[in-house]
PDB file of C-alpha atoms in Angstrom:
ATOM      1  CA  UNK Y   1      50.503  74.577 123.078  1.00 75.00           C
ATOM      2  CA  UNK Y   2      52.607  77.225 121.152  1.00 93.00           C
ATOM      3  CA  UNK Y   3      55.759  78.021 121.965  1.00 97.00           C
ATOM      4  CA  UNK Y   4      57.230  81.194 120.013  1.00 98.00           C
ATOM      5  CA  UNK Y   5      60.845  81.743 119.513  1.00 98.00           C
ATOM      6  CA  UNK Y   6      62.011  85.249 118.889  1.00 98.00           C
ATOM      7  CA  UNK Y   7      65.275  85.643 116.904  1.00 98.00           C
ATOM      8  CA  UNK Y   8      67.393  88.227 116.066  1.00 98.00           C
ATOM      9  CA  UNK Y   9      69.222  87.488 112.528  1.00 98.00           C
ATOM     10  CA  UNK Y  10      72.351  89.637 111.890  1.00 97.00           C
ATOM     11  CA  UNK Y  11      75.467  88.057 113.735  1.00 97.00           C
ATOM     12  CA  UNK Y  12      72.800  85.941 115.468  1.00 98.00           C
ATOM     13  CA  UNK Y  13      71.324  83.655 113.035  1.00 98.00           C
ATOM     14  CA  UNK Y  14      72.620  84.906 109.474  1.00 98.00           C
ATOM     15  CA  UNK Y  15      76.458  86.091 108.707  1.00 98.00           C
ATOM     16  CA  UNK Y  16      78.566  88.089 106.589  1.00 97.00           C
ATOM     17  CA  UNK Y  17      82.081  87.029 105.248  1.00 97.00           C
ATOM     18  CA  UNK Y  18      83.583  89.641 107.926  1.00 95.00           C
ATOM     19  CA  UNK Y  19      81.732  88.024 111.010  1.00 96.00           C
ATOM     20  CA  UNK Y  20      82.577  84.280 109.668  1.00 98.00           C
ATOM     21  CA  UNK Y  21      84.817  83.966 112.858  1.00 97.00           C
ATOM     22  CA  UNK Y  22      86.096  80.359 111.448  1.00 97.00           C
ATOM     23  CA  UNK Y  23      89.090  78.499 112.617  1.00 93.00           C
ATOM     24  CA  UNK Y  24      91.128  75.772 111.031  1.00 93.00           C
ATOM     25  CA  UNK Y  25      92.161  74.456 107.861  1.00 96.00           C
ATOM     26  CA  UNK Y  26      90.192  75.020 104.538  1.00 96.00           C
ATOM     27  CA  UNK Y  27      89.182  71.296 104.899  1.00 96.00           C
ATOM     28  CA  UNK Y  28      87.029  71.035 107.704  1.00 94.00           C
ATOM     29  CA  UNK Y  29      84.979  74.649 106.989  1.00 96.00           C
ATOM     30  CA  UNK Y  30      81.003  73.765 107.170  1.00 97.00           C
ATOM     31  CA  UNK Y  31      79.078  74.021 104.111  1.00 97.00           C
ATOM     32  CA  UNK Y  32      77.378  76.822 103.820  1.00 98.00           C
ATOM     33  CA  UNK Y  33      73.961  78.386 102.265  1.00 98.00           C
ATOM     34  CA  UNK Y  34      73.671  82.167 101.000  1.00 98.00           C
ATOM     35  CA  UNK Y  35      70.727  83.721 102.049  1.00 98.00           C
ATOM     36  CA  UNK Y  36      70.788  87.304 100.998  1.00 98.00           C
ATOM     37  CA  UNK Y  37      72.054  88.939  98.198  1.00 98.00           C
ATOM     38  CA  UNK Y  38      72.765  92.650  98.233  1.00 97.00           C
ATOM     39  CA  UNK Y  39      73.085  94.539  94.651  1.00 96.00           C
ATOM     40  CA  UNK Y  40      73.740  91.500  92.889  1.00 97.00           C
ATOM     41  CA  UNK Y  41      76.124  89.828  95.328  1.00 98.00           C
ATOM     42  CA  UNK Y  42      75.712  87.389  98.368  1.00 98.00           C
ATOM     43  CA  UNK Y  43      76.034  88.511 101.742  1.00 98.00           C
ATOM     44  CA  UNK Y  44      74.877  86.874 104.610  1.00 98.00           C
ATOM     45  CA  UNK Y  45      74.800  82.815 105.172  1.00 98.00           C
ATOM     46  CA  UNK Y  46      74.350  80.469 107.457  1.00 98.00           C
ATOM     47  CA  UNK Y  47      75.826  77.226 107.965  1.00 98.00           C
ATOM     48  CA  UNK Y  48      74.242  73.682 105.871  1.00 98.00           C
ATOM     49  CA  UNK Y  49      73.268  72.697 109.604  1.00 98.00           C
ATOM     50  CA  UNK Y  50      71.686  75.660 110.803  1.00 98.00           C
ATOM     51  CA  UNK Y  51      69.553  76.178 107.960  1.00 98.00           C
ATOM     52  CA  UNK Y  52      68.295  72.530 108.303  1.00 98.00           C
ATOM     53  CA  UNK Y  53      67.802  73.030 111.647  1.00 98.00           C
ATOM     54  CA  UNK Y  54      65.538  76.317 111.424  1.00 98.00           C
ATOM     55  CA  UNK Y  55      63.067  74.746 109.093  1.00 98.00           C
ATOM     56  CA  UNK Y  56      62.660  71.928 111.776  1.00 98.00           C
ATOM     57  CA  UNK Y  57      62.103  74.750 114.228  1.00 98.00           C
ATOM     58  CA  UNK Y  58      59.800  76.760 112.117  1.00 98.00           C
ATOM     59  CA  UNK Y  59      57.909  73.179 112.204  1.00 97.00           C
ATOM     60  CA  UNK Y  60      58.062  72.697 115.908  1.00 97.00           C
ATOM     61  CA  UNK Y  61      57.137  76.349 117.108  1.00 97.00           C
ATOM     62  CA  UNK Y  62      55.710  79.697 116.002  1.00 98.00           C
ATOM     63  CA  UNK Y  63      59.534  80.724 114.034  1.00 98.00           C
ATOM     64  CA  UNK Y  64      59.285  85.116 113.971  1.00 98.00           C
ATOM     65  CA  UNK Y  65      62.411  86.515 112.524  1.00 98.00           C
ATOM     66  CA  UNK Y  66      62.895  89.834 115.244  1.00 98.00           C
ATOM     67  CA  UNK Y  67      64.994  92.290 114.063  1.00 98.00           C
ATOM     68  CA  UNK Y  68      66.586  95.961 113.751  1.00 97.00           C
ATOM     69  CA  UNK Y  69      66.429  95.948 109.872  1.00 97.00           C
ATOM     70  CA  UNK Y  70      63.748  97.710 108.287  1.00 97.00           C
ATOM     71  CA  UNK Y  71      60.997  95.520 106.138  1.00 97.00           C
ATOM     72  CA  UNK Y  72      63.160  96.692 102.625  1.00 97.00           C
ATOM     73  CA  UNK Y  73      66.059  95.232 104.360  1.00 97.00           C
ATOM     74  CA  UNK Y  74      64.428  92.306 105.884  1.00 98.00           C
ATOM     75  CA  UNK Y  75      63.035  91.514 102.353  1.00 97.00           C
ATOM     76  CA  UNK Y  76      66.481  90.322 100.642  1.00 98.00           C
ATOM     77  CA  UNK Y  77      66.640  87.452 103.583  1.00 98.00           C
ATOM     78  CA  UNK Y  78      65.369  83.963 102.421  1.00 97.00           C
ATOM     79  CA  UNK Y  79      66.315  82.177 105.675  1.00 97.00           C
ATOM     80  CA  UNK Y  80      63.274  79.776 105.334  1.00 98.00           C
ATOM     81  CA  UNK Y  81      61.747  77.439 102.700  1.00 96.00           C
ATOM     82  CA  UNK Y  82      58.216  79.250 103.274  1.00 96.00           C
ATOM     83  CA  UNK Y  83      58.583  82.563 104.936  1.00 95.00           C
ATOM     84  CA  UNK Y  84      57.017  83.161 108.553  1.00 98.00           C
ATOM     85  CA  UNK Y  85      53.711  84.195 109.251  1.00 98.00           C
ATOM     86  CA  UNK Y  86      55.290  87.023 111.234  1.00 98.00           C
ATOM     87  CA  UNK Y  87      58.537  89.186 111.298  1.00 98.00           C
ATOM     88  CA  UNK Y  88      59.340  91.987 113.512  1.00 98.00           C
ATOM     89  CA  UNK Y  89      61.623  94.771 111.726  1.00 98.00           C
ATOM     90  CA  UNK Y  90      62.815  98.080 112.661  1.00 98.00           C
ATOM     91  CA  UNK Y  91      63.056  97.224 116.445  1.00 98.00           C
ATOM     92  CA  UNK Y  92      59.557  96.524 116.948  1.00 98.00           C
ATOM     93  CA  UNK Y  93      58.919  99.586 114.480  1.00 98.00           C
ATOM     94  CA  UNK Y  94      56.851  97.007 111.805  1.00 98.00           C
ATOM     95  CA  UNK Y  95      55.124  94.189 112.519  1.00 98.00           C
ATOM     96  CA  UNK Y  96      54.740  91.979 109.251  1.00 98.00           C
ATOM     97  CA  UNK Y  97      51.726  89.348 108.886  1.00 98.00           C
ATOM     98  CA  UNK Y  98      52.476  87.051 105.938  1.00 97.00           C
ATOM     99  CA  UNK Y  99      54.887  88.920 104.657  1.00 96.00           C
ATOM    100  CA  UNK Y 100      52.365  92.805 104.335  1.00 97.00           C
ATOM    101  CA  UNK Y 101      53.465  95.416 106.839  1.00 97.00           C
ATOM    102  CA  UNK Y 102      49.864  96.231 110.095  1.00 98.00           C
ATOM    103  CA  UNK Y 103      49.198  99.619 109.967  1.00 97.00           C
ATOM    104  CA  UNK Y 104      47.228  99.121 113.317  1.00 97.00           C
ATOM    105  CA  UNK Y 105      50.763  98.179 114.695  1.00 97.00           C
ATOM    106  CA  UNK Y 106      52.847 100.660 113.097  1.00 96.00           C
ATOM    107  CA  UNK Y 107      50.492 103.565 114.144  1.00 95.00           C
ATOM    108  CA  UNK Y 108      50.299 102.137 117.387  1.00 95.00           C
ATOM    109  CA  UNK Y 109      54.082 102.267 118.294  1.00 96.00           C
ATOM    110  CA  UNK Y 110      54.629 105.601 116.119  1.00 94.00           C
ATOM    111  CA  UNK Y 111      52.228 107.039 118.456  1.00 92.00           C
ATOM    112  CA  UNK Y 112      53.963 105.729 121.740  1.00 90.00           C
ATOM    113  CA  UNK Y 113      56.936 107.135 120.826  1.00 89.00           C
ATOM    114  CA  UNK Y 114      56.295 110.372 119.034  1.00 80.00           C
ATOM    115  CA  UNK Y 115      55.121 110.842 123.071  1.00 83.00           C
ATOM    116  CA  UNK Y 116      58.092 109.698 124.770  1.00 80.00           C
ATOM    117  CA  UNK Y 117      61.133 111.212 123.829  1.00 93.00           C
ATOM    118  CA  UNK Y 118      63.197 113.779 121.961  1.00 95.00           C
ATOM    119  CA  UNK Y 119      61.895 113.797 118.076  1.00 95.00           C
ATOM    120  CA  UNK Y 120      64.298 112.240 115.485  1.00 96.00           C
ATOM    121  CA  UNK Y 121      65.287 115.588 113.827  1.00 96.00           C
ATOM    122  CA  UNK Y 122      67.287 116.838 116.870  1.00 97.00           C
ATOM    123  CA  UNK Y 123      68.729 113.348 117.329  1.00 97.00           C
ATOM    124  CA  UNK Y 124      69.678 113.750 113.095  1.00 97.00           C
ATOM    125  CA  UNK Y 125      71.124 117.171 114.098  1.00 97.00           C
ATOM    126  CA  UNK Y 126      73.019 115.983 117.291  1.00 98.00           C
ATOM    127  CA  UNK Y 127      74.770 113.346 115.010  1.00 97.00           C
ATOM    128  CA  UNK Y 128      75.776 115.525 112.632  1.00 97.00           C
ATOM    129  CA  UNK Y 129      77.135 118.227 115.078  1.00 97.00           C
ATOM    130  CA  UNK Y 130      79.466 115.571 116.233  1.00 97.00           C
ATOM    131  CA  UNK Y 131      80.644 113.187 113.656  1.00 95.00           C
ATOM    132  CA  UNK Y 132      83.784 113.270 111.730  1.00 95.00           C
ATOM    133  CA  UNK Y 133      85.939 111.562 109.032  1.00 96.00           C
ATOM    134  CA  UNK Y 134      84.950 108.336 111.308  1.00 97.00           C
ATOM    135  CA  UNK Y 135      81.436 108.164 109.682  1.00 97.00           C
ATOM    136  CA  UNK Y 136      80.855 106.697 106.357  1.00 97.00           C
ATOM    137  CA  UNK Y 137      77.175 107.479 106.500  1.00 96.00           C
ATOM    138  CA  UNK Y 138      74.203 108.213 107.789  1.00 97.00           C
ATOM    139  CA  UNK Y 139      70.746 106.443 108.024  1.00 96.00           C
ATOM    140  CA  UNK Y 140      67.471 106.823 109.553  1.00 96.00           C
ATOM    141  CA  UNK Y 141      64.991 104.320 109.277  1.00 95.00           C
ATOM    142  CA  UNK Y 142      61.339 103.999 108.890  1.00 93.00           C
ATOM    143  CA  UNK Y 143      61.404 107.765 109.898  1.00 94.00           C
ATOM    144  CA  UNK Y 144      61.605 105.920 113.348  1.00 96.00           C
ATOM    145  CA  UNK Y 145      65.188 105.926 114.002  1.00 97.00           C
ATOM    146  CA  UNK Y 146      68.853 106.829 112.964  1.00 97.00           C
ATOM    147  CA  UNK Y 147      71.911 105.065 112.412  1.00 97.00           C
ATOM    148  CA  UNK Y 148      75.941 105.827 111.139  1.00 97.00           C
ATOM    149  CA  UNK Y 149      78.020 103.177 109.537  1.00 97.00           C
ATOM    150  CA  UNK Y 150      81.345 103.913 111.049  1.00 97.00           C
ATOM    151  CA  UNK Y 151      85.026 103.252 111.285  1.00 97.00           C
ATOM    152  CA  UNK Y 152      84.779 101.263 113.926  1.00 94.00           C
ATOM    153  CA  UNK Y 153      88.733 101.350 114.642  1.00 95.00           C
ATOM    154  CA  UNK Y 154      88.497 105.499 113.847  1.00 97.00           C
ATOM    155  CA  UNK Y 155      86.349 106.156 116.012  1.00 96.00           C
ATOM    156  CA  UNK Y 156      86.910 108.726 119.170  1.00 96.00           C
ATOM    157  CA  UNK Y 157      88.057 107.661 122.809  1.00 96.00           C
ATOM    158  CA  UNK Y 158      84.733 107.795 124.798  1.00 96.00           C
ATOM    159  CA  UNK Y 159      82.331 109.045 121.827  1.00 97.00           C
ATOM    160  CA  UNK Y 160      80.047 106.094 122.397  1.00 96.00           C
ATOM    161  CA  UNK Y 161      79.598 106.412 125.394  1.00 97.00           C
ATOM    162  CA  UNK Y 162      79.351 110.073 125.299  1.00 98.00           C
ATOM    163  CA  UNK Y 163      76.760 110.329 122.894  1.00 98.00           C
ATOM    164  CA  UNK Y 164      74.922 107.128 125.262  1.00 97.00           C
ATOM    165  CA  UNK Y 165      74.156 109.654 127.924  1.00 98.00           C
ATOM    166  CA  UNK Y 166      73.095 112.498 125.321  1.00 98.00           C
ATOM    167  CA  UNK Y 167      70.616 110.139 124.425  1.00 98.00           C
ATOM    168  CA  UNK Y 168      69.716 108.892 127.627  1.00 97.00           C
ATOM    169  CA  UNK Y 169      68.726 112.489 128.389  1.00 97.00           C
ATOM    170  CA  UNK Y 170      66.094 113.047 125.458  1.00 96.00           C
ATOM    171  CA  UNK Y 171      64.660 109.232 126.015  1.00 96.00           C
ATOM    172  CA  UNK Y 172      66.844 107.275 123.552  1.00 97.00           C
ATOM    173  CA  UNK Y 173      69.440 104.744 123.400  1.00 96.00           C
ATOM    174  CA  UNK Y 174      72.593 103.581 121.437  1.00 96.00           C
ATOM    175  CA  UNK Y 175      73.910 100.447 120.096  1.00 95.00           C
ATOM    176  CA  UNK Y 176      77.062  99.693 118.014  1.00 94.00           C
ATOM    177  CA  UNK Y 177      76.936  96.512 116.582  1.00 91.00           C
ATOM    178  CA  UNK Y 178      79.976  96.089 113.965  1.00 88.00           C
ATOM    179  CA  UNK Y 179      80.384  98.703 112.116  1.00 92.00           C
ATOM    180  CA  UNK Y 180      76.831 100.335 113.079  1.00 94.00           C
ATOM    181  CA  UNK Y 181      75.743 103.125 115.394  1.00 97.00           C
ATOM    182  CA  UNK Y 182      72.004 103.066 116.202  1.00 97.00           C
ATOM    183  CA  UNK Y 183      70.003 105.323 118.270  1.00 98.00           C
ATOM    184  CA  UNK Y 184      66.801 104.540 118.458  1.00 97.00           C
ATOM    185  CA  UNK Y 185      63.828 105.821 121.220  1.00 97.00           C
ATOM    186  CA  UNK Y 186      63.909 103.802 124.725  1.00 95.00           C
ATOM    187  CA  UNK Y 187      60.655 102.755 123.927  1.00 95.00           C
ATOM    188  CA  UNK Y 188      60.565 101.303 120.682  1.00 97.00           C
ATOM    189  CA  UNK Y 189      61.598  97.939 121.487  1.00 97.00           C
ATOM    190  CA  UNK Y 190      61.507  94.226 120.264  1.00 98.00           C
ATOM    191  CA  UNK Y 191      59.802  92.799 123.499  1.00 97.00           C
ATOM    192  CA  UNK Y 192      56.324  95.024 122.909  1.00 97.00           C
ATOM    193  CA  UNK Y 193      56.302  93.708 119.203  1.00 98.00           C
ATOM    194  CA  UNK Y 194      56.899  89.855 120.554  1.00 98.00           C
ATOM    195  CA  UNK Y 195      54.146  90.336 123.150  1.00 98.00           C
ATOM    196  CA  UNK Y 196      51.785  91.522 120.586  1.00 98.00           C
ATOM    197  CA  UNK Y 197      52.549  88.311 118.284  1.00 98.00           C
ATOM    198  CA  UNK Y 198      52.473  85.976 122.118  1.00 97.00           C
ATOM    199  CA  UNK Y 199      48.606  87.731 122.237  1.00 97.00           C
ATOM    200  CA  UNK Y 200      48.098  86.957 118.411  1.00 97.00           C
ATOM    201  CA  UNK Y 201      49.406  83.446 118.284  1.00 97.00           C
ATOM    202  CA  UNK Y 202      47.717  82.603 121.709  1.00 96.00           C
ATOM    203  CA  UNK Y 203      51.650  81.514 122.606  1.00 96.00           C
ATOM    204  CA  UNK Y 204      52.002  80.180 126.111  1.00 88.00           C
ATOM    205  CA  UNK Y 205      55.581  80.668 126.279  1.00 95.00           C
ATOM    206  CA  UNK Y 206      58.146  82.695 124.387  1.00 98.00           C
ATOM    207  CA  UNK Y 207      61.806  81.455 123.420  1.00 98.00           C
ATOM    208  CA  UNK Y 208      64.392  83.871 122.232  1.00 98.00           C
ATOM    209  CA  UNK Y 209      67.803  85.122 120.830  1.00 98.00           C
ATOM    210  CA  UNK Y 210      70.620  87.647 120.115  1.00 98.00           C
ATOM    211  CA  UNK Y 211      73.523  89.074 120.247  1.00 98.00           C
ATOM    212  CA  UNK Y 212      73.066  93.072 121.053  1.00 96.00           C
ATOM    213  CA  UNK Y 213      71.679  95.736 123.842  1.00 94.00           C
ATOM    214  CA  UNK Y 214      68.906  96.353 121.500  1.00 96.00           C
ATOM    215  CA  UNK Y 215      67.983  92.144 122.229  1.00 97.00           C
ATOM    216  CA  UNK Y 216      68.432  92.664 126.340  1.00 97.00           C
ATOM    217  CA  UNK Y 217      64.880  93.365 127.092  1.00 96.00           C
ATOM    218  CA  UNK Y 218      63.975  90.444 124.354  1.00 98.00           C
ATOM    219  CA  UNK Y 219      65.717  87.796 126.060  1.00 98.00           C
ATOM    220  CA  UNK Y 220      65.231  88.873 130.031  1.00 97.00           C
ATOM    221  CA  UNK Y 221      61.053  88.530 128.967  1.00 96.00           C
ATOM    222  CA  UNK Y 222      61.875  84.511 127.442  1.00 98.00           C
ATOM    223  CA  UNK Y 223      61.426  81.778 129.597  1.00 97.00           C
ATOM    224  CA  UNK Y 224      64.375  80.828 127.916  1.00 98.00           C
ATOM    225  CA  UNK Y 225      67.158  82.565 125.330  1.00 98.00           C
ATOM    226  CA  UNK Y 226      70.458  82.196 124.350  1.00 98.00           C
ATOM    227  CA  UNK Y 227      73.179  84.533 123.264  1.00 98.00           C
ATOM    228  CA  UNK Y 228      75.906  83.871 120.994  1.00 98.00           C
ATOM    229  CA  UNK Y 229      79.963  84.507 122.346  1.00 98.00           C
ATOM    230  CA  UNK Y 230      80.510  87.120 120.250  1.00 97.00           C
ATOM    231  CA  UNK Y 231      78.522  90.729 120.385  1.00 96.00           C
ATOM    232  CA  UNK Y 232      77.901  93.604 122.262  1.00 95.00           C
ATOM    233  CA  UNK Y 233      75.840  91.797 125.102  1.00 97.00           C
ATOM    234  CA  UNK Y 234      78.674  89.223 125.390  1.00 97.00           C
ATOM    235  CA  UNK Y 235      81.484  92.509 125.293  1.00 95.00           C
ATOM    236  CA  UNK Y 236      79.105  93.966 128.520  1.00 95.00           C
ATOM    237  CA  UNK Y 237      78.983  90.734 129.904  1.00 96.00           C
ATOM    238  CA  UNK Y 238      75.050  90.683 129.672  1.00 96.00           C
ATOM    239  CA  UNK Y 239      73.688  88.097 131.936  1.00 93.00           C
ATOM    240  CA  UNK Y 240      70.287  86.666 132.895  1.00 93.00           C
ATOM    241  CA  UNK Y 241      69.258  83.942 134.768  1.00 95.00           C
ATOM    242  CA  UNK Y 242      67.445  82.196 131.906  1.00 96.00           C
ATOM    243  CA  UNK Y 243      70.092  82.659 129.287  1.00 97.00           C
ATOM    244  CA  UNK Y 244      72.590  80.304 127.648  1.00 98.00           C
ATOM    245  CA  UNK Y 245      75.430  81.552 126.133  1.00 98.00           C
ATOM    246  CA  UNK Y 246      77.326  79.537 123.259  1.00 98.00           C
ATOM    247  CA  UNK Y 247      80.362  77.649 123.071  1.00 98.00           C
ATOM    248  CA  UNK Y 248      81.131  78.611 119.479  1.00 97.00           C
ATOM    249  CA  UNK Y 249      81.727  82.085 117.948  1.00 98.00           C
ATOM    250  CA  UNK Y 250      80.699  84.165 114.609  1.00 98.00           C
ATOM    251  CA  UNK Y 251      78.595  81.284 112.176  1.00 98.00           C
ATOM    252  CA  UNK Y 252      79.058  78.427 114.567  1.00 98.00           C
ATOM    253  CA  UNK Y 253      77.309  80.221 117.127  1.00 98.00           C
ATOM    254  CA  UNK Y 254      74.364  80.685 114.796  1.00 98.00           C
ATOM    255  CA  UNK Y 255      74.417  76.587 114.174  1.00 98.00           C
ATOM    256  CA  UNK Y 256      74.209  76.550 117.799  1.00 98.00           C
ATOM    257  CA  UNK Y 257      71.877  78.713 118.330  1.00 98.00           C
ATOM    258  CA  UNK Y 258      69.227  77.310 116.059  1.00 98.00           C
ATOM    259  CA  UNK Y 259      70.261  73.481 117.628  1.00 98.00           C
ATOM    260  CA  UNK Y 260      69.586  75.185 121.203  1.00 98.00           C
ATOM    261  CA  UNK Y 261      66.606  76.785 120.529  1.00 98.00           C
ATOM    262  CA  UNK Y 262      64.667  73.376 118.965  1.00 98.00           C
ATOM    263  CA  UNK Y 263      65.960  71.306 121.751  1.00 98.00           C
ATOM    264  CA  UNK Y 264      63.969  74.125 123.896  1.00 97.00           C
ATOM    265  CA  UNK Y 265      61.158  73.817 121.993  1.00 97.00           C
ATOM    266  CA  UNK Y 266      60.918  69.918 121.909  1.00 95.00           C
ATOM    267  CA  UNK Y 267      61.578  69.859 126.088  1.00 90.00           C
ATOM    268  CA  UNK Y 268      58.194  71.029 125.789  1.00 76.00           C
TER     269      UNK Y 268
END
């Protein structure tokens, strides 16, 4: 029987310096293990634990890193001896099979949502109309989306959540996760790509995890997830009746995380 587990990796599995969240003298910090390097210099780890934990569960169970970046992006992260058969990047936007980007796929969702919402030019537009000195810069990615890097302490009384029900009128939705504004179309979404890797890898059951809205509709389609502490679903107060939520915050969590998701996998 296989059992797929679905993870999200930024401020999930993997960490920058700025999400560390560690407590305590500089004696008992874990050992940890760089896994991406940006321009020359490292940038996101993960604990000595976690990352011997993930290769056990990339042993036990279909492993399929599921996540917002784009493939570029998801290319700097080594989070596994041997990479995964598949990765989900850009939302659900790209589905990778050993390691090459299905156009089937791609085409696929670009068609569902060039039907289904506003096009990406007037969101571009909207988000220029009302920025400010908060944003440090704007994104869009995979010509499927758009994001700012932000000020996150700059930024306006209410302009999330204004610019939430702009997009909620045209058929998208927002995220901020650190220092990161997405909006991305309602329908472009991590479940669709998971089920289409469940009907790929024959997968009787599906495992999951993360830490943002953009993970919600991810984790309420598991049997099973977990969420770390820390994160916009745990700032909402996300809940499901099938989700665990960590003791531990920031790269703990992600040690956790990993440990919960193979003892999931082995209850099997």
């Amino acid at each position: 029987m296989t059992v797929l587990v679905c993870a999200d990796l930024d401020r999930t599995l993997i960490y920058s310096a700025a999400a560390f969240a560690l407590e305590g003298p500089d004696e008992a910090m874990p050992r940890l293990l760089c896994v991406e390097f940006y321009q020359g210099a490292p940038l996101s780890y993960v604990t000595e634990t976690a990352a011997q934990t993930l290769e056990a569960l990339a042993r036990a169970a279909a492993f399929v890193p599921t996540t917002t970046r784009t493939p570029e992006q998801y290319g700097r992260v080594h989070l596994l001896e041997k990479p995964p058969a598949y990765a989900i990047c850009a939302n659900g936007g790209h589905l990778l099979v050993d390691g090459e980007d299905d156009p089937s796929w791609s085409a696929e969702v670009r068609a569902r949502v060039g039907s289904g919402c506003a096009p990406l030019t007037e969101v571009q537009d909207h988000l220029i109309r009302v920025g400010g000195d908060f944003v440090l810069k704007r994104r869009t990615a995979s010509d499927l989306f758009a994001y700012l890097v932000v000020d996150r302490a700059a930024l306006p009384a209410g302009w999330v959540e204004d610019l939430t029900g702009w997009c909620a009128e045209r058929g998208w939705r927002t995220s901020l996760q650190g220092r990161k504004v997405y909006c991305l179309p309602a329908s472009l979404t991590k479940s669709a790509a998971a089920a289409e890797v469940a009907r790929r890898t024959g997968a009787s059951r599906m495992l999951a995890a993360g830490d943002s809205l953009l993970d919600a509709e991810l984790l309420a389609a598991a049997a099973a997830s977990v969420r770390p502490a820390h994160g916009e679903l745990h700032d909402t107060g996300w809940t499901s009746p099938t989700a665990a939520v960590t003791a531990s915050r920031g790269i703990r969590a992600g040690e956790e995380i990993a440990a919960r998701l193979l003892d999931l996998v082995a209850s099997e």
